[in-house]
Amino acid sequence: MAYTSLEKMDILSINPRIVLNQTTYVVQAFYEALRTRDADTVHGIVSPDLEWWFHGPPVHQFLRRILTSAAPEDSDSDGFEFVPHSVFSVRPFVIAEGSDRRRSIYWAHAYTVSDDGVITHIREYFNTSLTVIRLNSCVNHLDPDITAGDAWSSSSSSSPAPHCHCTCVWVSSRSLLNHVGKTVPGLILTIQD
């Protein structure tokens, strides 16, 4: 079921906290729909062609089970609640992080939201420290006509690697990760301008 822009604005008025722009608003409405177990709203906000990536223990695939209406694998997963602690835009993504109610499970989500307010991609990380970096100005100083993609995909070892500037734009909250109570792996999500 797809929603019109006006219907989406009604849905989005449910939870206006921490709103920075329309894309963060869509993601917050998504969490509110998850919290209230409103499947129609969830499926109205999420594209039917959603691309979903997951990193973490397979038992923590709560969102997959919700999106596909799969039966919970254990009694704990049926009652899992995503509690977002922050939601903000890091173009082209909306990054959200949070925990479960007991703060024993940490999660981070990276969303892509279309211009018409539909979530098209979800990258989900459980008990994983996430760092988001932006690659800017990739230049091959010996041959400026060679792009970063050309140099990296070239089979020739004589092609010099491009010089790229990268900026850290977001890092998982240490205070949330500390509640997990164990060492967690770290991943880097790269955004290229």
N, CA and C of each residue as an Amber inpcrd file, in Angstrom:
protein
   579
   0.8470000  -1.1770000   0.0000000   0.0000000   0.0000000   0.0000000
   0.8910000   1.2380000   0.0000000   0.8130000   2.0610000  -1.0140000
   1.5970000   3.2870000  -1.1080000   0.7510000   4.4480000  -0.5820000
   1.4460000   5.4240000  -0.0020000   0.7630000   6.5820000   0.5540000
   1.0380000   7.8050000  -0.3010000   0.0650000   8.7130000  -0.3880000
   0.2860000   9.9860000  -1.0580000   1.1040000  10.8640000  -0.1340000
   1.6060000  11.9780000  -0.6600000   2.4040000  12.8990000   0.1490000
   1.6180000  13.4080000   1.3540000   0.3360000  13.7390000   1.1590000
  -0.4660000  14.2370000   2.2800000  -0.6780000  13.1600000   3.3350000
  -0.9380000  11.9270000   2.9020000  -1.1010000  10.8360000   3.8640000
   0.1990000  10.6030000   4.6310000   1.3330000  10.7120000   3.9400000
   2.6160000  10.5420000   4.6210000   2.8160000  11.6330000   5.6580000
   2.4310000  12.8690000   5.3380000   2.5930000  13.9470000   6.3060000
   1.7390000  13.6830000   7.5380000   0.5390000  13.1060000   7.3750000
  -0.2770000  12.7410000   8.5330000   0.4190000  11.6680000   9.3600000
   0.9790000  10.6800000   8.6890000   1.7060000   9.6150000   9.3830000
   2.9020000  10.1960000  10.1180000   3.6030000  11.1200000   9.4490000
   4.8280000  11.6670000  10.0110000   4.5730000  12.5850000  11.1930000
   3.3610000  13.0920000  11.3430000   3.0770000  13.9830000  12.4590000
   2.9650000  13.2280000  13.7780000   3.0590000  11.9020000  13.7400000
   2.9520000  11.0790000  14.9440000   4.0420000  11.4060000  15.9510000
   5.2730000  11.5420000  15.4860000   6.4090000  11.6540000  16.3950000
   7.4040000  12.6890000  15.8830000   7.2310000  13.9590000  16.2120000
   8.0650000  14.9990000  15.6270000   9.3970000  15.2680000  16.3370000
   9.8700000  14.3970000  17.2420000  11.1130000  14.6780000  17.9670000
  12.3440000  14.5100000  17.0600000  13.3440000  15.2830000  17.3250000
  14.6450000  15.2440000  16.6480000  14.5230000  15.3600000  15.1230000
  13.5540000  16.0570000  14.6370000  13.3580000  16.1480000  13.1940000
  14.2730000  17.2210000  12.6210000  15.0740000  16.8540000  11.6250000
  15.9450000  17.8090000  10.9650000  15.5020000  18.1010000   9.5350000
  14.9380000  17.1200000   8.8650000  14.4560000  17.3020000   7.4990000
  13.4650000  16.1910000   7.1770000  12.9410000  16.2070000   5.9530000
  11.9010000  15.2400000   5.5860000  12.4030000  13.8040000   5.6670000
  13.6570000  13.5580000   5.2890000  14.1440000  12.1790000   5.2940000
  14.2530000  11.6310000   6.7140000  14.6900000  12.4580000   7.6560000
  14.7420000  11.9780000   9.0420000  13.3320000  11.7930000   9.5820000
  12.4240000  12.6220000   9.1250000  11.0280000  12.5120000   9.5270000
  10.4440000  11.1660000   9.0990000  10.7460000  10.7450000   7.8700000
  10.2710000   9.4570000   7.3540000  10.8110000   8.3210000   8.2170000
  12.0940000   8.3730000   8.5550000  12.7080000   7.3150000   9.3620000
  12.0920000   7.2790000  10.7560000  11.8320000   8.4340000  11.3480000
  11.1920000   8.4520000  12.6640000   9.7780000   7.8840000  12.6020000
   9.0570000   8.1800000  11.5330000   7.7160000   7.6020000  11.3690000
   7.8080000   6.0870000  11.2400000   8.8600000   5.6100000  10.5860000
   9.0950000   4.1710000  10.4470000   9.2740000   3.5290000  11.8270000
  10.0980000   4.1450000  12.6960000  10.2910000   3.5880000  14.0420000
   9.0110000   3.6390000  14.8710000   8.2380000   4.6890000  14.7010000
   6.9650000   4.7800000  15.4260000   6.0260000   3.6670000  14.9720000
   5.9940000   3.4050000  13.6680000   5.1490000   2.3240000  13.1440000
   5.6470000   0.9630000  13.6370000   6.9680000   0.7880000  13.7290000
   7.5090000  -0.4620000  14.2840000   7.0970000  -0.6160000  15.7450000
   7.2060000   0.4940000  16.5000000   6.8880000   0.4510000  17.9320000
   5.4340000   0.0690000  18.1690000   4.5360000   0.6010000  17.3440000
   3.1060000   0.3370000  17.5280000   2.6370000  -0.8900000  16.7500000
   3.5900000  -1.5580000  16.0770000   3.2890000  -2.7680000  15.2890000
   2.2550000  -2.4820000  14.1950000   2.3790000  -1.2950000  13.5790000
   1.4730000  -0.8680000  12.5130000   2.0440000  -1.3190000  11.1650000
   1.7190000  -2.5300000  10.7670000   2.2780000  -3.1380000   9.5520000
   1.9080000  -2.3580000   8.2920000   0.6920000  -1.8140000   8.2220000
   0.2870000  -1.0570000   7.0330000   1.1720000   0.1710000   6.8320000
   1.4430000   0.8950000   7.9160000   2.3020000   2.0740000   7.8120000
   3.7280000   1.6680000   7.4670000   4.2410000   0.6150000   8.1110000
   5.5920000   0.1320000   7.7970000   5.6930000  -0.1650000   6.3080000
   4.7510000  -0.9160000   5.7780000   4.8150000  -1.3000000   4.3670000
   4.5030000  -0.1350000   3.4290000   3.8320000   0.9090000   3.9230000
   3.6010000   2.1060000   3.1200000   4.8190000   2.9980000   3.0260000
   5.6810000   2.9620000   4.0480000   6.8900000   3.7850000   4.0780000
   8.0480000   3.0870000   3.3750000   8.0450000   1.7670000   3.3510000
   9.1480000   0.9820000   2.7950000   8.8130000   0.5570000   1.3640000
   9.7910000   0.6900000   0.4810000   9.6070000   0.2750000  -0.9140000
   9.3860000  -1.2300000  -1.0040000   8.5070000  -1.6780000  -1.9050000
   8.3450000  -3.1250000  -2.0960000   9.6200000  -3.7660000  -2.6590000
  10.4970000  -2.9490000  -3.2630000  11.7740000  -3.4320000  -3.7960000
  12.9300000  -3.0800000  -2.8630000  12.6790000  -3.0540000  -1.5760000
  13.6790000  -2.6710000  -0.5810000  14.9510000  -3.5100000  -0.7090000
  16.0940000  -2.8230000  -0.6380000  17.3760000  -3.5210000  -0.5520000
  17.8070000  -3.4690000   0.9110000  18.0330000  -4.6210000   1.5150000
  18.3360000  -4.7220000   2.9500000  19.6580000  -5.4550000   3.1300000
  20.5610000  -4.8690000   3.8990000  21.8390000  -5.4950000   4.2500000
  21.8550000  -5.6660000   5.7550000  22.4990000  -6.7170000   6.2180000
  22.5630000  -6.9790000   7.6620000  23.9770000  -7.3880000   8.0560000
  24.4470000  -6.8430000   9.1780000  25.7000000  -7.2940000   9.7740000
  25.4570000  -7.4550000  11.2710000  25.7080000  -8.6450000  11.7640000
  25.5240000  -8.9160000  13.1820000  25.1110000 -10.3560000  13.3820000
  24.8370000 -10.7170000  14.6240000  24.3980000 -12.0850000  14.9030000
  23.0620000 -12.3690000  14.2060000  22.9370000 -13.4880000  13.5000000
  21.6880000 -13.8020000  12.7840000  20.4410000 -13.7800000  13.6730000
  20.5890000 -14.0790000  14.9500000  19.4150000 -14.0740000  15.8380000
  18.8490000 -12.6650000  16.0230000  19.6200000 -11.6330000  15.6350000
  19.1640000 -10.2470000  15.7770000  18.5300000  -9.6930000  14.5000000
  18.0780000 -10.5420000  13.6120000  17.4390000 -10.0700000  12.3780000
  15.9540000  -9.7670000  12.6260000  15.6970000  -8.9600000  13.6300000
  14.3240000  -8.6220000  14.0120000  13.6080000  -7.8790000  12.8860000
  14.3010000  -6.9360000  12.2630000  13.6870000  -6.1310000  11.2140000
  13.3100000  -6.9930000  10.0060000  14.1570000  -7.9350000   9.6320000
  13.8370000  -8.8370000   8.5140000  12.5430000  -9.5820000   8.8030000
  12.4060000 -10.0620000  10.0290000  11.2040000 -10.8210000  10.3760000
   9.9520000  -9.9320000  10.3420000  10.1150000  -8.6720000  10.7270000
   8.9750000  -7.7490000  10.6700000   8.6170000  -7.4390000   9.2170000
   9.6270000  -7.1250000   8.4050000   9.3790000  -6.7290000   7.0170000
   8.8240000  -7.8610000   6.1640000   9.1920000  -9.0920000   6.4930000
   8.7340000 -10.2360000   5.6950000   7.5870000 -10.9870000   6.3600000
   7.1500000 -10.5160000   7.5120000   6.0880000 -11.1650000   8.2880000
   6.4420000 -12.5980000   8.6550000   7.7460000 -12.8520000   8.8280000
   8.2040000 -14.1880000   9.2240000   7.9030000 -14.4100000  10.7020000
   7.7090000 -15.6490000  11.0690000   7.4610000 -15.9890000  12.4700000
   8.7320000 -15.7460000  13.2770000   8.6000000 -15.2290000  14.5020000
   9.7770000 -15.0410000  15.3440000  10.4470000 -16.3740000  15.6440000
  11.7920000 -16.3310000  15.7210000  12.5350000 -17.5660000  15.9670000
  12.5660000 -17.9440000  17.4420000  12.2950000 -16.9830000  18.3030000
  12.2110000 -17.2780000  19.7290000  11.2840000 -16.2630000  20.3780000
  10.9300000 -16.4980000  21.6100000   9.9620000 -15.6250000  22.2810000
  10.5130000 -14.2250000  22.5130000  11.8460000 -14.0740000  22.6610000
  12.4250000 -12.7510000  22.8810000  12.3020000 -11.8570000  21.6540000
  12.4430000 -12.4360000  20.4460000  12.4350000 -11.6100000  19.2390000
  11.0580000 -11.0310000  18.9580000  10.0000000 -11.7000000  19.3830000
   8.6590000 -11.1940000  19.1510000   8.4420000  -9.8830000  19.8900000
   9.0680000  -9.7100000  21.0400000   8.8930000  -8.5070000  21.8290000
   9.9940000  -7.4830000  21.6570000  10.9020000  -7.6810000  20.6930000
  11.9950000  -6.7320000  20.4990000  11.4440000  -5.3860000  20.0710000
  11.9670000  -4.3290000  20.6840000  11.5470000  -2.9800000  20.3210000
  12.7670000  -2.1410000  19.9870000  12.7490000  -1.5330000  18.7990000
  13.8070000  -0.6050000  18.4070000  13.5870000   0.7010000  19.1540000
  14.5670000   1.1180000  19.9580000  14.4880000   2.3820000  20.6840000
  15.5560000   3.3070000  20.1010000  15.1740000   4.1970000  19.1690000
  16.1690000   5.0890000  18.5730000  16.6390000   6.1460000  19.5700000
  17.9530000   6.3620000  19.6150000  18.5270000   7.3980000  20.4730000
  18.9250000   8.6220000  19.6590000  19.2080000   8.4290000  18.3690000
  19.4950000   9.5610000  17.4880000  19.1220000   9.1970000  16.0570000
  18.6350000  10.2010000  15.3380000  18.2720000  10.0540000  13.9280000
  18.6700000  11.3600000  13.2490000  19.5370000  11.2680000  12.2480000
  19.9220000  12.4840000  11.5320000  20.4320000  12.1540000  10.1420000
  20.4990000  13.1890000   9.3180000  20.8600000  13.0280000   7.9150000
  22.3590000  13.1920000   7.7130000  22.9400000  12.2390000   7.0070000
  24.3110000  12.3090000   6.5180000  24.1720000  11.9840000   5.0370000
  23.8620000  12.9730000   4.2360000  23.5360000  12.7560000   2.8300000
  24.5150000  11.8170000   2.1620000  24.0620000  10.8230000   1.4330000
  22.6970000  10.5480000   1.0110000  21.9390000   9.6430000   1.9780000
  22.4940000   9.3820000   3.1520000  21.8710000   8.4640000   4.1060000
  21.1850000   9.2060000   5.2410000  20.2740000   8.5070000   5.8970000
  19.8010000   8.8990000   7.2190000  20.3570000   7.8290000   8.1450000
  21.0740000   8.2560000   9.1710000  21.6820000   7.3350000  10.1270000
  20.8650000   7.3750000  11.4130000  20.5390000   6.2030000  11.9190000
  19.8380000   6.0980000  13.2010000  20.5940000   5.0900000  14.0460000
  20.6510000   5.3510000  15.3300000  21.2490000   4.3620000  16.2270000
  20.4290000   4.2990000  17.4900000  20.4940000   3.1480000  18.1230000
  19.7310000   2.9710000  19.3400000  20.0060000   1.6240000  19.9630000
  19.0460000   1.1860000  20.7330000  19.2060000  -0.0660000  21.4730000
  17.8300000  -0.7010000  21.6550000  17.8390000  -1.8260000  22.3330000
  16.5680000  -2.3900000  22.7730000  16.1960000  -1.6820000  24.0780000
  15.0630000  -2.0050000  24.6540000  14.6210000  -1.3500000  25.8980000
  15.6160000  -1.5180000  27.0460000  16.2260000  -2.6990000  27.1390000
  17.1590000  -2.9680000  28.2500000  18.5590000  -2.4310000  27.9870000
  18.7810000  -1.9040000  26.7880000  20.0900000  -1.4080000  26.3600000
  21.1500000  -2.5050000  26.3540000  20.7350000  -3.7270000  26.1030000
  21.6990000  -4.8290000  26.0380000  22.0970000  -5.1470000  24.6000000
  21.3590000  -4.6020000  23.6390000  21.6490000  -4.8150000  22.2210000
  21.7490000  -3.4420000  21.5600000  22.8820000  -3.1910000  20.8980000
  23.1000000  -1.9400000  20.1800000  22.8170000  -2.1710000  18.6950000
  22.2280000  -1.1830000  18.0340000  22.0240000  -1.2670000  16.5890000
  22.2590000   0.0920000  15.9490000  22.6390000   0.0590000  14.6770000
  22.7270000   1.2670000  13.8460000  22.1140000   0.9210000  12.4980000
  21.3720000   1.8610000  11.9520000  20.7500000   1.6820000  10.6370000
  21.1760000   2.8360000   9.7350000  21.4710000   2.5250000   8.4840000
  21.7240000   3.5450000   7.4630000  20.6390000   3.3800000   6.4010000
  19.8400000   4.4190000   6.2250000  18.7040000   4.3890000   5.3030000
  18.9820000   5.2570000   4.0830000  18.4250000   4.8600000   2.9530000
  18.3070000   5.7410000   1.8000000  16.8150000   5.9870000   1.6230000
  16.4480000   7.2680000   1.5840000  15.0450000   7.6530000   1.4470000
  14.8860000   8.4000000   0.1270000  13.9480000   7.9650000  -0.6990000
  13.7180000   8.6010000  -2.0020000  13.1110000   9.9900000  -1.8110000
  13.1190000  10.7650000  -2.8930000  12.5580000  12.1180000  -2.8430000
  11.0770000  12.1280000  -2.4870000  10.3680000  11.0290000  -2.7860000
   8.9440000  10.9870000  -2.4460000   8.6810000  10.3440000  -1.0830000
   9.7320000  10.2080000  -0.2500000   9.5450000   9.7680000   1.1270000
   9.3980000   8.2790000   1.3300000  10.0160000   7.4770000   0.4720000
   9.9560000   6.0220000   0.5980000  11.3540000   5.4980000   0.9170000
  11.4490000   4.6160000   1.9020000  12.7320000   4.0040000   2.2530000
  13.0470000   2.9450000   1.2010000  14.1890000   3.1100000   0.5180000
  14.5590000   2.1920000  -0.5620000  15.7010000   1.2530000  -0.1830000
  16.5210000   1.6310000   0.7910000  17.6450000   0.8010000   1.2380000
  17.7550000   0.8840000   2.7570000  18.0430000  -0.2500000   3.3830000
  18.3510000  -0.2760000   4.8140000  19.6150000  -1.0990000   4.9930000
  20.5950000  -0.4940000   5.6390000  21.7960000  -1.2170000   6.0530000
  21.7140000  -1.3090000   7.5670000  21.7170000  -2.5180000   8.0630000
  21.4590000  -2.7560000   9.4840000  22.6930000  -3.3760000  10.1330000
  23.1140000  -2.7930000  11.2530000  24.2960000  -3.2540000  11.9770000
  23.9100000  -3.4980000  13.4320000  24.1380000  -4.7190000  13.9190000
  23.8380000  -5.0570000  15.3120000  25.1250000  -5.3630000  16.0530000
  25.2520000  -4.7760000  17.2480000  26.4360000  -4.9610000  18.0880000
  27.7030000  -4.8010000  17.2560000  27.7130000  -3.7470000  16.4480000
  28.8260000  -3.4190000  15.5600000  29.0650000  -1.9190000  15.6450000
  30.3150000  -1.5410000  15.8470000  30.6740000  -0.1290000  15.8420000
  30.7590000   0.3370000  14.3930000  30.0490000   1.3920000  14.0630000
  29.9950000   1.8810000  12.6860000  30.6390000   3.2570000  12.5990000
  31.4700000   3.4390000  11.5840000  32.0580000   4.7360000  11.2700000
  31.6700000   5.0690000   9.8370000  31.1380000   6.2640000   9.6260000
  30.7560000   6.7040000   8.2840000  31.7670000   7.7490000   7.8360000
  32.4080000   7.4790000   6.6900000  33.3580000   8.4480000   6.1410000
  32.9110000   8.8610000   4.7470000  33.2480000  10.0960000   4.3950000
  32.9300000  10.6280000   3.0710000  34.2390000  10.8010000   2.3130000
  34.3180000  10.1800000   1.1150000  35.4720000  10.3610000   0.2340000
  35.2110000  11.5780000  -0.6380000  36.1370000  12.5220000  -0.6000000
  36.0030000  13.7430000  -1.3930000  37.2030000  13.8870000  -2.3100000
  37.0170000  14.4800000  -3.4250000  38.1070000  14.9050000  -4.3080000
  39.1120000  13.8130000  -4.6100000  38.6640000  12.6700000  -5.1060000
  39.5950000  11.6210000  -5.5130000  40.2800000  12.0560000  -6.8010000
  41.5980000  12.2140000  -6.7530000  42.3620000  12.6870000  -7.8990000
  43.5930000  11.8250000  -8.0670000  43.8690000  11.4350000  -9.2990000
  45.1190000  10.7610000  -9.6260000  46.0830000  11.8700000 -10.0230000
  47.0820000  12.1350000  -9.1840000  47.9690000  13.2700000  -9.4110000
  48.8520000  13.1020000 -10.6420000  49.1130000  11.8750000 -11.0920000
  49.9320000  11.6650000 -12.2820000  49.1100000  11.7680000 -13.5590000
  47.8390000  11.4060000 -13.5080000  46.9610000  11.4780000 -14.6740000
  45.5600000  11.8560000 -14.2060000  45.2490000  13.1640000 -14.1730000
  43.9570000  13.6190000 -13.6500000  42.7510000  13.0850000 -14.4110000
  42.9540000  12.5460000 -15.6410000  41.8330000  12.0010000 -16.4050000
  41.4150000  10.6160000 -15.9320000  42.2490000   9.9590000 -15.1120000
  41.9000000   8.6470000 -14.5660000  41.0730000   8.8740000 -13.3110000
  39.8720000   8.3580000 -13.3100000  39.0070000   8.5240000 -12.1400000
  39.3820000   7.5110000 -11.0680000  38.8710000   7.7110000  -9.8840000
  39.1430000   6.7870000  -8.7780000  38.7090000   5.3790000  -9.1410000
  37.5250000   5.2370000  -9.7200000  37.0290000   3.9100000 -10.0880000
  37.9020000   3.2450000 -11.1290000  38.3710000   4.0220000 -12.1330000
  39.2480000   3.4710000 -13.1680000  40.5520000   2.9700000 -12.5710000
  41.1610000   3.7570000 -11.7020000  42.4560000   3.3860000 -11.1370000
  42.3340000   2.1710000 -10.2420000  41.2600000   2.1030000  -9.4550000
  41.1230000   0.9790000  -8.5280000  40.7260000  -0.3040000  -9.2420000
  40.0130000  -0.1860000 -10.3630000  39.5700000  -1.3960000 -11.0520000
  40.5660000  -1.8540000 -12.1110000  41.5820000  -1.0690000 -12.3560000
  42.5650000  -1.4090000 -13.3810000  43.3450000  -2.6510000 -12.9790000
  43.5710000  -3.5340000 -13.9560000  44.3480000  -4.7390000 -13.6650000
  45.8340000  -4.4510000 -13.7050000  46.2090000  -3.3030000 -14.2030000
  47.6250000  -2.9600000 -14.3040000  48.1280000  -2.4180000 -12.9790000
  49.2360000  -2.9600000 -12.5290000  49.8070000  -2.4650000 -11.2750000
  50.5440000  -1.1600000 -11.5000000  50.7240000  -0.7470000 -12.7750000
  51.4250000   0.5010000 -13.0490000  50.5160000   1.7150000 -12.8760000
  49.2110000   1.5150000 -12.7990000  48.2960000   2.6320000 -12.5890000
  48.4020000   3.0940000 -11.1510000  48.7810000   4.3430000 -10.9580000
  48.8950000   4.8220000  -9.5810000  47.5220000   4.9640000  -8.9420000
  47.4520000   4.6990000  -7.6790000  46.1940000   4.8410000  -6.9450000
  45.8760000   6.3190000  -6.7850000  44.6110000   6.6760000  -6.8450000
  44.2470000   8.0790000  -6.6720000  44.4420000   8.5100000  -5.2260000
  44.6410000   9.7950000  -5.0530000  44.7560000  10.3700000  -3.7180000
  43.3710000  10.8910000  -3.3330000  42.8360000  10.4150000  -2.2430000
  41.4970000  10.8120000  -1.8210000  41.5540000  11.4660000  -0.4510000
  40.7390000  12.4680000  -0.2900000  40.5560000  13.0820000   1.0170000
  39.3170000  12.4450000   1.6270000  39.3920000  12.0330000   2.8720000
  38.1970000  11.4920000   3.5080000  37.9310000  12.2270000   4.8060000
  36.6630000  12.3440000   5.0870000  36.1980000  13.0390000   6.2750000
  35.3010000  12.1000000   7.0610000  35.5750000  11.9760000   8.3400000
  34.6960000  11.1900000   9.2030000  33.4540000  12.0360000   9.4800000
  32.2810000  11.5100000   9.1280000  31.0510000  12.2830000   9.3110000
  30.1500000  11.7350000  10.4190000  30.4180000  10.5140000  10.8710000
  29.6010000   9.9530000  11.9470000  30.3000000   8.7370000  12.5410000
  30.1940000   8.5820000  13.8650000  30.7580000   7.4280000  14.5740000
  29.7250000   6.9450000  15.5860000  29.6260000   5.6360000  15.7420000
  28.7100000   5.0550000  16.7300000  28.9630000   5.6400000  18.1140000
  27.9110000   5.7800000  18.8680000  27.9900000   6.3200000  20.2240000
  28.6970000   5.3410000  21.1520000  29.7950000   5.7850000  21.7350000
  30.5340000   4.9370000  22.6870000  29.6730000   4.5980000  23.8980000
  28.8710000   5.5510000  24.3680000  28.0720000   5.2760000  25.5660000
  27.0420000   4.1810000  25.3020000  26.4590000   4.1630000  24.1030000
  25.5160000   3.0860000  23.7780000  26.2380000   1.7560000  23.6220000
  27.3930000   1.7800000  22.9490000  28.1510000   0.5380000  22.7570000
  28.6290000  -0.0400000  24.0850000  28.9620000   0.8170000  25.0440000
  29.4390000   0.3370000  26.3490000  28.3810000  -0.4690000  27.0870000
  27.1060000  -0.2070000  26.8260000  26.0300000  -0.9620000  27.4870000
  25.9590000  -2.4060000  27.0170000  26.5080000  -2.6800000  25.8290000
  26.4910000  -4.0450000  25.3040000  27.3300000  -4.9530000  26.1950000
  28.3990000  -4.4010000  26.7850000  29.1920000  -5.1530000  27.7560000
  30.1950000  -6.1190000  27.1680000  30.5080000  -5.9640000  25.8780000
  31.5190000  -6.8250000  25.2710000  32.1570000  -6.0810000  24.1070000
  33.2850000  -6.5720000  23.6690000  33.9500000  -5.9890000  22.5160000
  33.1390000  -6.3010000  21.2640000  32.9820000  -5.3010000  20.4040000
  32.2110000  -5.4920000  19.1740000  33.0950000  -5.1790000  17.9720000
  32.8110000  -5.7970000  16.8240000  33.5860000  -5.4900000  15.6200000
  33.2540000  -4.0930000  15.1110000  34.1380000  -3.5460000  14.3050000
  33.9130000  -2.2410000  13.7110000  33.8840000  -2.3230000  12.1960000
  33.0330000  -1.5210000  11.5810000  32.9350000  -1.4390000  10.1260000
  32.9500000   0.0210000   9.6990000  33.3840000   0.2460000   8.4590000
  33.3670000   1.5860000   7.8780000  32.3820000   1.5940000   6.7140000
  31.4600000   2.5420000   6.7450000  30.5330000   2.7790000   5.6410000
  31.0730000   3.9890000   4.8950000  31.3820000   3.8220000   3.6160000
  31.9960000   4.8780000   2.8230000  30.9700000   5.5130000   1.8960000
  30.9360000   6.8400000   1.9130000  30.0850000   7.6210000   1.0230000
  31.0230000   8.3480000   0.0750000  30.7820000   8.2460000  -1.2110000
  31.6380000   8.9370000  -2.1670000  30.8710000  10.0620000  -2.8230000
  31.4660000  11.2530000  -2.8130000  30.8460000  12.4080000  -3.4870000
  31.0970000  12.3480000  -4.9640000
